[in-house]
XYZ file of N, CA and C in Angstrom:
672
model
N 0.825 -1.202 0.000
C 0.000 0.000 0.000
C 0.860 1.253 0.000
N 1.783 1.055 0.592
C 2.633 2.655 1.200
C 3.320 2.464 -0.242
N 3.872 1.625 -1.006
C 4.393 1.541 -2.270
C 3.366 2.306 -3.515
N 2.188 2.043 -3.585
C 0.889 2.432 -4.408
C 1.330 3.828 -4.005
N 0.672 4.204 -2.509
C 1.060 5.684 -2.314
C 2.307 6.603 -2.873
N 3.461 5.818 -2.758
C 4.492 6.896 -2.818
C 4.530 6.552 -4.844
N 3.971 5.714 -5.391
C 4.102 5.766 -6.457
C 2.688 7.099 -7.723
N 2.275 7.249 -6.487
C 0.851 8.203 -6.441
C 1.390 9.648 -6.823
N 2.585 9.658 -5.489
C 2.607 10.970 -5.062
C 3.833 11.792 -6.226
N 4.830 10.370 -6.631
C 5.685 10.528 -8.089
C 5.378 11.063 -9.111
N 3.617 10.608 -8.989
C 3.200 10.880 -10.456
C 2.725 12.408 -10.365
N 2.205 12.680 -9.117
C 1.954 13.807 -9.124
C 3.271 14.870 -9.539
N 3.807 14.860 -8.819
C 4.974 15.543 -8.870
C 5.577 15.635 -10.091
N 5.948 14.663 -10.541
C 6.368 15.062 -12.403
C 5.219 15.580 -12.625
N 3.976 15.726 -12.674
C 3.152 16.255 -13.274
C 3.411 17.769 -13.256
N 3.659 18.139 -12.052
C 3.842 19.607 -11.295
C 5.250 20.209 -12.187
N 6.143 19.441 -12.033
C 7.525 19.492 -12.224
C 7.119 20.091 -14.226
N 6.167 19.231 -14.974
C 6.474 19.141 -16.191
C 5.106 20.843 -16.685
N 4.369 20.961 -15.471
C 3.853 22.188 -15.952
C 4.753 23.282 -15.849
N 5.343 23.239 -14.554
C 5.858 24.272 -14.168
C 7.266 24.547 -15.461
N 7.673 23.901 -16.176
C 8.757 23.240 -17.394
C 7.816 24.426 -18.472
N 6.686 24.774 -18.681
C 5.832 24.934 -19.821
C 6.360 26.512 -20.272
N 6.384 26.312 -21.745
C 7.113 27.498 -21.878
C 6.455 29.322 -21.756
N 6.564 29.968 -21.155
C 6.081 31.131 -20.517
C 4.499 31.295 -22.087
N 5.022 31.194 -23.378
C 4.065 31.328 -24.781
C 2.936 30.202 -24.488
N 3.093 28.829 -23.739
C 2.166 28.027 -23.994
C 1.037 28.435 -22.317
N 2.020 28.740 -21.561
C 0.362 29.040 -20.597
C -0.299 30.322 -21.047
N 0.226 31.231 -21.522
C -0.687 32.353 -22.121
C -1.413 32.030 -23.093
N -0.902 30.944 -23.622
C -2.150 30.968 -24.946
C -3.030 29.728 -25.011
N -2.323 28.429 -24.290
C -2.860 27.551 -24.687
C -3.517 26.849 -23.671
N -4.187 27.249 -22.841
C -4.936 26.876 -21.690
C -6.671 27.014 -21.619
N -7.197 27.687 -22.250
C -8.755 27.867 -22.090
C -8.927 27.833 -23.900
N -9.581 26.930 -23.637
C -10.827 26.517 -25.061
C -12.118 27.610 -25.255
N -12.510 28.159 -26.429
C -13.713 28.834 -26.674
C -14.213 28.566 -28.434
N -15.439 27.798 -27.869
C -15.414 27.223 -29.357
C -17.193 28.153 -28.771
N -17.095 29.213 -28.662
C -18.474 29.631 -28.629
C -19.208 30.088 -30.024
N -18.307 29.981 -31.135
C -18.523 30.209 -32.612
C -19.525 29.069 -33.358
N -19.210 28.329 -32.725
C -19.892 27.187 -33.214
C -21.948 26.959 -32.919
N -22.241 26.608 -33.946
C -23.590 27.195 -34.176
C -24.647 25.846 -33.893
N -25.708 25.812 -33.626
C -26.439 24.775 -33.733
C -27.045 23.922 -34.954
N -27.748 22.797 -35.334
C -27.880 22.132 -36.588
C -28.851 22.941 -37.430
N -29.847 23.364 -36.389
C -31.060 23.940 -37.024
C -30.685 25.524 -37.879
N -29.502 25.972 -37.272
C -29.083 27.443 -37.958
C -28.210 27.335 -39.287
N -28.590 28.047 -40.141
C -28.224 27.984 -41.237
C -26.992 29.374 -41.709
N -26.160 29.502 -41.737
C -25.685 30.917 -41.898
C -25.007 31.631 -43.033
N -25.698 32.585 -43.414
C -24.786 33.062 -44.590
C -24.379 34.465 -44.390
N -22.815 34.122 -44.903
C -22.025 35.153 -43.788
C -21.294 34.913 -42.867
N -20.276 35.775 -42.028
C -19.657 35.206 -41.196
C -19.918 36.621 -40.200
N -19.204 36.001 -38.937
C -19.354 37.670 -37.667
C -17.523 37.735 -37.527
N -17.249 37.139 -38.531
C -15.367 37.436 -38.864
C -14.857 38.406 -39.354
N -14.427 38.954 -39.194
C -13.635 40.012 -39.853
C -13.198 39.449 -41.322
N -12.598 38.264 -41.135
C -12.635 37.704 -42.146
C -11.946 36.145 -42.580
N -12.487 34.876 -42.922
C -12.639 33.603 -42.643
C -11.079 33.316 -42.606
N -10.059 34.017 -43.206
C -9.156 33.358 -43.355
C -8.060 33.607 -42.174
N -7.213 32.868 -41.743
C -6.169 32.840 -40.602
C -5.096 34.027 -41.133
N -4.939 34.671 -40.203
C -4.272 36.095 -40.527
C -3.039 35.830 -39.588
N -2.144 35.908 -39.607
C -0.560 36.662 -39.047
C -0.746 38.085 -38.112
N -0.033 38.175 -37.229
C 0.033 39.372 -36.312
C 0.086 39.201 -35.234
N 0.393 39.963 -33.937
C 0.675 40.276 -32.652
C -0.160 40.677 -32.086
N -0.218 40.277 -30.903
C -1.189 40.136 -29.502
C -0.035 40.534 -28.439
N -0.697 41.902 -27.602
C -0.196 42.182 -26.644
C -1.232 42.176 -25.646
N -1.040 41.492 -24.025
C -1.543 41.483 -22.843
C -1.440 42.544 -22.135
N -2.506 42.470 -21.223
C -2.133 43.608 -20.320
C -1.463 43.758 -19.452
N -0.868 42.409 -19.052
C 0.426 42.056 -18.647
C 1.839 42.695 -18.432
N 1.787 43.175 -20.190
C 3.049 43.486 -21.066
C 3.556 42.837 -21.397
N 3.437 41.432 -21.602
C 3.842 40.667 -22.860
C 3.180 40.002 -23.987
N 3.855 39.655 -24.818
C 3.504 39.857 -26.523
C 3.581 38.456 -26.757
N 3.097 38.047 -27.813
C 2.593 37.058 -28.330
C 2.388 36.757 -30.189
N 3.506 36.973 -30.764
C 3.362 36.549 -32.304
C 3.098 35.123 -32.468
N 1.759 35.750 -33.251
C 1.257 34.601 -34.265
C 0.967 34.858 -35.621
N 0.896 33.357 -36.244
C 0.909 33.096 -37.661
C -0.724 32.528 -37.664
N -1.857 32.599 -37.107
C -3.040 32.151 -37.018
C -3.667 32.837 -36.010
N -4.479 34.021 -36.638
C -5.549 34.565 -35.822
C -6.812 35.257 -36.883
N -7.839 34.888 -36.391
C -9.083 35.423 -36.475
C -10.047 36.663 -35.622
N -10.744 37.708 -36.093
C -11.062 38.423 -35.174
C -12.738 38.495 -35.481
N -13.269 38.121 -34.191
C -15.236 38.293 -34.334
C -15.331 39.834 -34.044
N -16.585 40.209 -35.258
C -16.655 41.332 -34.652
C -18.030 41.414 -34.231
N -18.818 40.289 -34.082
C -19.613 40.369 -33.263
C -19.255 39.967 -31.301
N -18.398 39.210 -31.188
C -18.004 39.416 -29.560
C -17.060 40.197 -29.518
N -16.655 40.974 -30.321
C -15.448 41.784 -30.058
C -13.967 41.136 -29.535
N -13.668 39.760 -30.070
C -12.878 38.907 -29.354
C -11.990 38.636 -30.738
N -10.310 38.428 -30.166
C -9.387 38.007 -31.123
C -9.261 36.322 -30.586
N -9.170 35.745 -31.701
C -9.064 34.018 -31.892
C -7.692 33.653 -31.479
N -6.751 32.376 -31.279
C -5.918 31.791 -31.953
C -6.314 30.355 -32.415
N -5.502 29.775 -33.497
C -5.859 28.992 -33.652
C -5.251 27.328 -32.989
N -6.334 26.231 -33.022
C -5.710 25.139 -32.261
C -5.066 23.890 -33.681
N -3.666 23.961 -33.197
C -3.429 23.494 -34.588
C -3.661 21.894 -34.794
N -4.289 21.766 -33.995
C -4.830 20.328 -34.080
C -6.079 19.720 -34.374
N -6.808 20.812 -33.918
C -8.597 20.480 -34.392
C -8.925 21.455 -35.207
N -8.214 22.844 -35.403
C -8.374 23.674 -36.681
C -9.551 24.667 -35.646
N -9.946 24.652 -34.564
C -10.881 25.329 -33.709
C -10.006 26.868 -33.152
N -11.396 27.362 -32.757
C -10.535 28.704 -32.578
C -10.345 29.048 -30.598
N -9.665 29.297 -30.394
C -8.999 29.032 -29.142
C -9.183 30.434 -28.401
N -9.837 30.862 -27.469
C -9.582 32.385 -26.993
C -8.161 32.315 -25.615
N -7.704 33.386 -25.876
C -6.235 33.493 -25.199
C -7.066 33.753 -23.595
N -6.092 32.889 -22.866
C -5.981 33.268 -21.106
C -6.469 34.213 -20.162
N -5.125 35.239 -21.156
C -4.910 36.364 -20.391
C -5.801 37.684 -20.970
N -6.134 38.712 -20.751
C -6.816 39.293 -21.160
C -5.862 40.097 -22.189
N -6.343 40.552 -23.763
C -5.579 41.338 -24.603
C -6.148 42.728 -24.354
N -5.063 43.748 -24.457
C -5.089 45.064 -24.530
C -4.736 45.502 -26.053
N -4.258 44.580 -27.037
C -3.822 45.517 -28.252
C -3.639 44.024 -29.337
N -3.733 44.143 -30.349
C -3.256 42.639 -31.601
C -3.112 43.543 -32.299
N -2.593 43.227 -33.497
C -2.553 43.874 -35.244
C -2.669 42.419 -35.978
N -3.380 42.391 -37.354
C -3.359 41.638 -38.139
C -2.727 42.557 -39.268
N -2.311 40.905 -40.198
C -1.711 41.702 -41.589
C -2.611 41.151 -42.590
N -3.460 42.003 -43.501
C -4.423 41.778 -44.140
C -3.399 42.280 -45.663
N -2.750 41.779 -46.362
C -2.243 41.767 -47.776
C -1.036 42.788 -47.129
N -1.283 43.971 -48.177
C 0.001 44.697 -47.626
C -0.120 46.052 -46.181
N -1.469 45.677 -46.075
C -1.769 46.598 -44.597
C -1.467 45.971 -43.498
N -1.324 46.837 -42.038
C -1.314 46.121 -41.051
C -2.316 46.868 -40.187
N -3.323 46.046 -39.674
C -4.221 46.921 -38.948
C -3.941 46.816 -37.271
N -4.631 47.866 -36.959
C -3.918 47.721 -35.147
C -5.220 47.817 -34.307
N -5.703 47.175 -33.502
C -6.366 47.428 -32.837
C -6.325 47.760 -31.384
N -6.630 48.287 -30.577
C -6.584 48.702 -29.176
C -7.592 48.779 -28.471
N -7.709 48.435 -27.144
C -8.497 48.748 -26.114
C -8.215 49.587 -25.048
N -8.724 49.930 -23.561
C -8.589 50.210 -22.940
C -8.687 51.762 -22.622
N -9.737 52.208 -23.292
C -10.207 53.526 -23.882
C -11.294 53.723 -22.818
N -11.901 54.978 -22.060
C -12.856 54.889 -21.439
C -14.608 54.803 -21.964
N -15.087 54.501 -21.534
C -16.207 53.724 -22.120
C -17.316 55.140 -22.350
N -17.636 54.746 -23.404
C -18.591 55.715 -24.310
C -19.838 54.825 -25.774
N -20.863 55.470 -25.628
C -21.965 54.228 -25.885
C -22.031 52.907 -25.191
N -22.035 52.076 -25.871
C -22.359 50.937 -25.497
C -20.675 50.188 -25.448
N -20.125 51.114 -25.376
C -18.429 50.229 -25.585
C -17.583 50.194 -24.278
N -16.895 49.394 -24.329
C -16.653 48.805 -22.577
C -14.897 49.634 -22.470
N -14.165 49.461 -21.839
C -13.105 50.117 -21.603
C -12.524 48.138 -22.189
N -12.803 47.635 -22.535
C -12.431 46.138 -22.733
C -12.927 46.177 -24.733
N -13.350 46.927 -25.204
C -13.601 46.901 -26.473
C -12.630 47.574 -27.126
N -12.445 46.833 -28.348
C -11.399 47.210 -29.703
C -11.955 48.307 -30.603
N -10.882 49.138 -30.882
C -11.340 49.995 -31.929
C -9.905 50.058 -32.576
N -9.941 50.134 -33.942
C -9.388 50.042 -35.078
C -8.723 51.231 -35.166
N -7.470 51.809 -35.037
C -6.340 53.058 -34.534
C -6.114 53.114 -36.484
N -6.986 54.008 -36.606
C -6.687 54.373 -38.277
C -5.628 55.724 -38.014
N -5.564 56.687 -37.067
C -4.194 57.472 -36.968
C -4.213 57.485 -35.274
N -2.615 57.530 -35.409
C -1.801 57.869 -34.111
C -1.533 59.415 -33.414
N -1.367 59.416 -32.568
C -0.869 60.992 -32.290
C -1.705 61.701 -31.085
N -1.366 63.104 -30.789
C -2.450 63.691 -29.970
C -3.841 63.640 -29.900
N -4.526 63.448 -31.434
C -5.593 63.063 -31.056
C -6.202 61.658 -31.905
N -6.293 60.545 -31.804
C -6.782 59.603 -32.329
C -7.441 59.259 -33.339
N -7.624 59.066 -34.640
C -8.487 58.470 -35.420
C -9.332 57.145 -34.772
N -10.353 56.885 -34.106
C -10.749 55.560 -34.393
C -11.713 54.948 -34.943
N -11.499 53.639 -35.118
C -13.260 52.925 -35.897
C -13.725 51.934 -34.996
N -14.356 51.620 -34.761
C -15.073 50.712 -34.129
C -16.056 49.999 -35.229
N -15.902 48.743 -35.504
C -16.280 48.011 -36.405
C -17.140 46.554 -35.339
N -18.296 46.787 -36.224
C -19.270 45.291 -35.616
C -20.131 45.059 -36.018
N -20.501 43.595 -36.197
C -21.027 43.184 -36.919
C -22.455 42.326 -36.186
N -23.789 42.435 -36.591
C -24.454 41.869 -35.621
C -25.644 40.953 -36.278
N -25.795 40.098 -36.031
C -26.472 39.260 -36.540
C -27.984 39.424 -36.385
N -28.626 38.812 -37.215
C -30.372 38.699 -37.867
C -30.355 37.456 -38.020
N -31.378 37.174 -37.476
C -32.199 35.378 -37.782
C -33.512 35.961 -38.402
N -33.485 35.346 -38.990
C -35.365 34.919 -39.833
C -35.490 32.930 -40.033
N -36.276 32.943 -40.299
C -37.107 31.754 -40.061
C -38.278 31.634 -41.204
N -38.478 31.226 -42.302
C -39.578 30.986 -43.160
C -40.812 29.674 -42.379
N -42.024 30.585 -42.703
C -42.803 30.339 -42.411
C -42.837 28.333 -42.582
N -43.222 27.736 -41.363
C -43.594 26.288 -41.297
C -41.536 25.469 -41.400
N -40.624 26.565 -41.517
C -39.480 26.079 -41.287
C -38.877 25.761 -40.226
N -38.306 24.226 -40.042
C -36.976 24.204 -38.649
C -35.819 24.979 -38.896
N -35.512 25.406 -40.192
C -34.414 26.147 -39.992
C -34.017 27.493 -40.108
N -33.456 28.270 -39.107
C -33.197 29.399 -39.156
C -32.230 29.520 -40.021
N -32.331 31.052 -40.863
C -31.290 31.824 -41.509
C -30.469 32.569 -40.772
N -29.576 32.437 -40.696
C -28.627 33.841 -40.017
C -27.710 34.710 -41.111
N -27.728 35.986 -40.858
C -26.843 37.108 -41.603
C -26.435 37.409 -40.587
N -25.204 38.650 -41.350
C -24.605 39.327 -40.172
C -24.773 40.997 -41.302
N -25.053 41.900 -40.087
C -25.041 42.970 -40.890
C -23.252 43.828 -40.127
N -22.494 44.367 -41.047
C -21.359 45.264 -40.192
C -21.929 46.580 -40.132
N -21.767 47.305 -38.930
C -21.421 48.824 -39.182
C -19.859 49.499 -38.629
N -20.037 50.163 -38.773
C -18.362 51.186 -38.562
C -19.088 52.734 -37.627
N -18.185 52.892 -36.903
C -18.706 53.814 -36.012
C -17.475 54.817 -35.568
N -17.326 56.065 -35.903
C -15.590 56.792 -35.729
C -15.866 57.232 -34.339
N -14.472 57.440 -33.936
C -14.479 58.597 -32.533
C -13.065 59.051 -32.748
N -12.740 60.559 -32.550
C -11.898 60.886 -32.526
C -11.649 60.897 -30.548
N -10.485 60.901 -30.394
C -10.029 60.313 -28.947
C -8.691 60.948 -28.759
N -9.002 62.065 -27.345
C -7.889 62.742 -26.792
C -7.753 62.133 -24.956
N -6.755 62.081 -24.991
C -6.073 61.851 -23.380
C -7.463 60.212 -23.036
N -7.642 59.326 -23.684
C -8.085 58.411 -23.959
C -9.394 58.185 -23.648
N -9.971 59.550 -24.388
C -11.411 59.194 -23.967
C -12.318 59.960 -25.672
N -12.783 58.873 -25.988
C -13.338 58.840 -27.473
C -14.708 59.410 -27.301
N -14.928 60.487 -28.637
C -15.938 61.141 -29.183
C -16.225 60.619 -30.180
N -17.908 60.434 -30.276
C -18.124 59.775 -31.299
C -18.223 60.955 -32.450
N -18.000 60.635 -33.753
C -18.385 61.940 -34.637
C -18.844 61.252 -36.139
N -19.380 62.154 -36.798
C -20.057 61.598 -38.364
C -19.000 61.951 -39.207
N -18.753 61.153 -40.312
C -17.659 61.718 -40.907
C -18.744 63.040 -41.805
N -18.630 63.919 -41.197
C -19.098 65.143 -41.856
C -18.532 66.566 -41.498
N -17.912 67.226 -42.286
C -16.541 68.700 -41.577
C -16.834 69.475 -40.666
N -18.477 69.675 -40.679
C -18.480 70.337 -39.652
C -18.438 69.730 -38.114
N -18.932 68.408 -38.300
C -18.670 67.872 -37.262
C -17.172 67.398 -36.477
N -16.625 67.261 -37.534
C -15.090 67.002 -37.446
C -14.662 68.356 -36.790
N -14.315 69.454 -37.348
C -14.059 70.523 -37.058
C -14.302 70.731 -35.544
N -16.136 71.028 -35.341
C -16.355 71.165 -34.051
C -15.558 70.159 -32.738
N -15.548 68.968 -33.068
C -14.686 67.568 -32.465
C -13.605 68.051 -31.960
N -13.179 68.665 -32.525
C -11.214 68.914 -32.613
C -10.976 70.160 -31.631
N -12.488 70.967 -32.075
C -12.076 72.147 -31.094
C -11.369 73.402 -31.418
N -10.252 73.273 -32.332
C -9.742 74.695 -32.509
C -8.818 74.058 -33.499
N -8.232 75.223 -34.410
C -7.394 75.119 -35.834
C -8.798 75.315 -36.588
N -9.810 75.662 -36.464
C -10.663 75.823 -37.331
C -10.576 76.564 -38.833
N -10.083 77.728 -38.699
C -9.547 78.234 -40.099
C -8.602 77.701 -40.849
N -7.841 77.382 -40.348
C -6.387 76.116 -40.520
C -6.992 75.004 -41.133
N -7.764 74.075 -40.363
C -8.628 73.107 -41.339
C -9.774 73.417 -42.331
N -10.036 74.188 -42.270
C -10.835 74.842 -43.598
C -10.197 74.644 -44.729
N -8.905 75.982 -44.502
C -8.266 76.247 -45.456
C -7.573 74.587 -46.381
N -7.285 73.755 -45.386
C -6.655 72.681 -45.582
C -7.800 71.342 -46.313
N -8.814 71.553 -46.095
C -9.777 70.935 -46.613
C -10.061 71.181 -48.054
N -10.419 72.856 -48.056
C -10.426 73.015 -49.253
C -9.071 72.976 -50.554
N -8.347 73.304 -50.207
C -6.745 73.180 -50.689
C -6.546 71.371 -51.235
N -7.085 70.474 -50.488
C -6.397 69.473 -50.823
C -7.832 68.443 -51.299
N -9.503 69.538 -52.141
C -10.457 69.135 -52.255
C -10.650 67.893 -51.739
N -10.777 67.999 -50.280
C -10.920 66.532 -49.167
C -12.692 66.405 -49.059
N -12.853 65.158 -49.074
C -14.708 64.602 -48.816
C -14.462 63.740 -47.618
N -14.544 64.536 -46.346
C -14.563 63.826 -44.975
C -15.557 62.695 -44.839
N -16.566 62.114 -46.414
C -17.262 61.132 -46.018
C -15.827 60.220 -46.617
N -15.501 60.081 -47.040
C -14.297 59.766 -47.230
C -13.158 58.665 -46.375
N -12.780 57.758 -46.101
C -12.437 57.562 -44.875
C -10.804 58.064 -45.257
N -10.494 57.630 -46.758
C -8.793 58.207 -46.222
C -8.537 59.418 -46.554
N -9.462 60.483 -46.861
C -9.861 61.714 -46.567
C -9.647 62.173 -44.872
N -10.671 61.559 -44.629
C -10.826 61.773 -42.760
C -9.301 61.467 -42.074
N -8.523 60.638 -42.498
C -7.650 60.361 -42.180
C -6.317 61.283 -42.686
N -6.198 62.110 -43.665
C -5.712 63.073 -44.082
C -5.453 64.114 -43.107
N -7.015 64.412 -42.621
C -7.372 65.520 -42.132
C -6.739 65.634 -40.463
N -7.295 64.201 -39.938
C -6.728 64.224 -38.356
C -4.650 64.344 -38.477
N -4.338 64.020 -39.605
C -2.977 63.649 -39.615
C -2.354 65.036 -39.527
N -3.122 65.772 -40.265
C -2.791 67.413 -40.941
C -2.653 68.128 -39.227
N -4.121 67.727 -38.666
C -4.373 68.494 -37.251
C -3.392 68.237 -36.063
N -3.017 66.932 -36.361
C -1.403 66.362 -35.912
C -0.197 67.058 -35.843
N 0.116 67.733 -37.086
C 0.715 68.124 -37.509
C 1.085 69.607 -36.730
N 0.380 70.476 -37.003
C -0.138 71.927 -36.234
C 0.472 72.158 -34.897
């Protein structure tokens, strides 16, 4: 018996011995399963709540302060959640630790996303918005996508879509305004350089519905 026991307590111990061995990349990422993507038989879906189906390349930073490159990530923009992937069942895996920042590389762009912004509408100080410019005062987008079921009459199966919208805020000392891409609204947003961005609007015939227009414009106010 005392043999069973101490052969008990061995096993434990390498067990302990071989987590504690685990390399600092595999407990941050590879510890909690979230296959909450996954849909029931009766739902039918056309469309995705992905940013976009295919496995993307890019960096994940914690709030921790440490980083995390990968060659497989997906981003929902209906939970507002970045993926990794499990390279064994092809399932999408949500990370541990909580993320404060990822970038994907979508062809020859790299997009950046960030959190930790103070909360305005319905958006959490834990929600991503899309850093289209850097600097004193922020470009951002907030992108999401939200789903519709319908159901035809005498049917078991539901349809699902996803509709996206895009939503800007310009964002000083980290607290985001929402605004329309429209000049006067922009203008008012910013607060002052008003003649300065006029002049600069008209000079470089900019259409703030525009997005890399809009993005011109905050860069210019950067600038000043």
């Amino acid at each position: 018996m005392m043999k069973k026991i101490s052969l008990i307590f061995l096993g434990i111990a390498a067990t302990a011995c071989t987590l504690q061995a685990q390399s600092v990349k595999e407990q941050l990422v590879f510890d909690q399963q979230d296959r909450a993507l996954l849909t029931s038989s009766n739902i039918r879906e056309e469309g995705t709540p992905l940013l976009t189906t295919t496995w993307l390349k890019g960096l994940v930073k914690f709030t921790n302060g440490t980083t995390y490159k990968a060659d497989f990530l997906k981003y929902d923009l209906e939970k507002d959640q970045v993926y990794f992937k499990d390279t064994k069942s092809d399932d999408l895996l949500q990370f541990s630790l909580p993320v404060s920042e990822f970038s994907l590389v979508i062809g020859q762009e790299n997009l950046v996303f960030k959190s930790g912004y103070l909360a305005v509408d319905r958006n959490k100080p834990s929600s991503f918005y899309q850093v289209l410019v850097e600097g004193g005062v922020q470009l951002l987008k907030h992108r999401v996508k939200q789903p519709f079921d319908e159901r035809a009459f005498n049917s078991a199966t539901t349809t699902r879509t996803y509709k996206e919208d895009e939503y800007f805020y310009l964002a000083k000392n980290n607290t985001p305004v929402k605004i329309k891409k429209d000049k006067k609204q922009v203008i008012a947003a910013l607060g002052n350089r008003a003649a300065e961005l006029e002049t600069y609007i008209t000079e470089e015939k900019l259409n703030l519905k525009n997005e890399e227009d809009l993005i011109k414009l905050i860069v210019f106010y950067n600038s000043l």
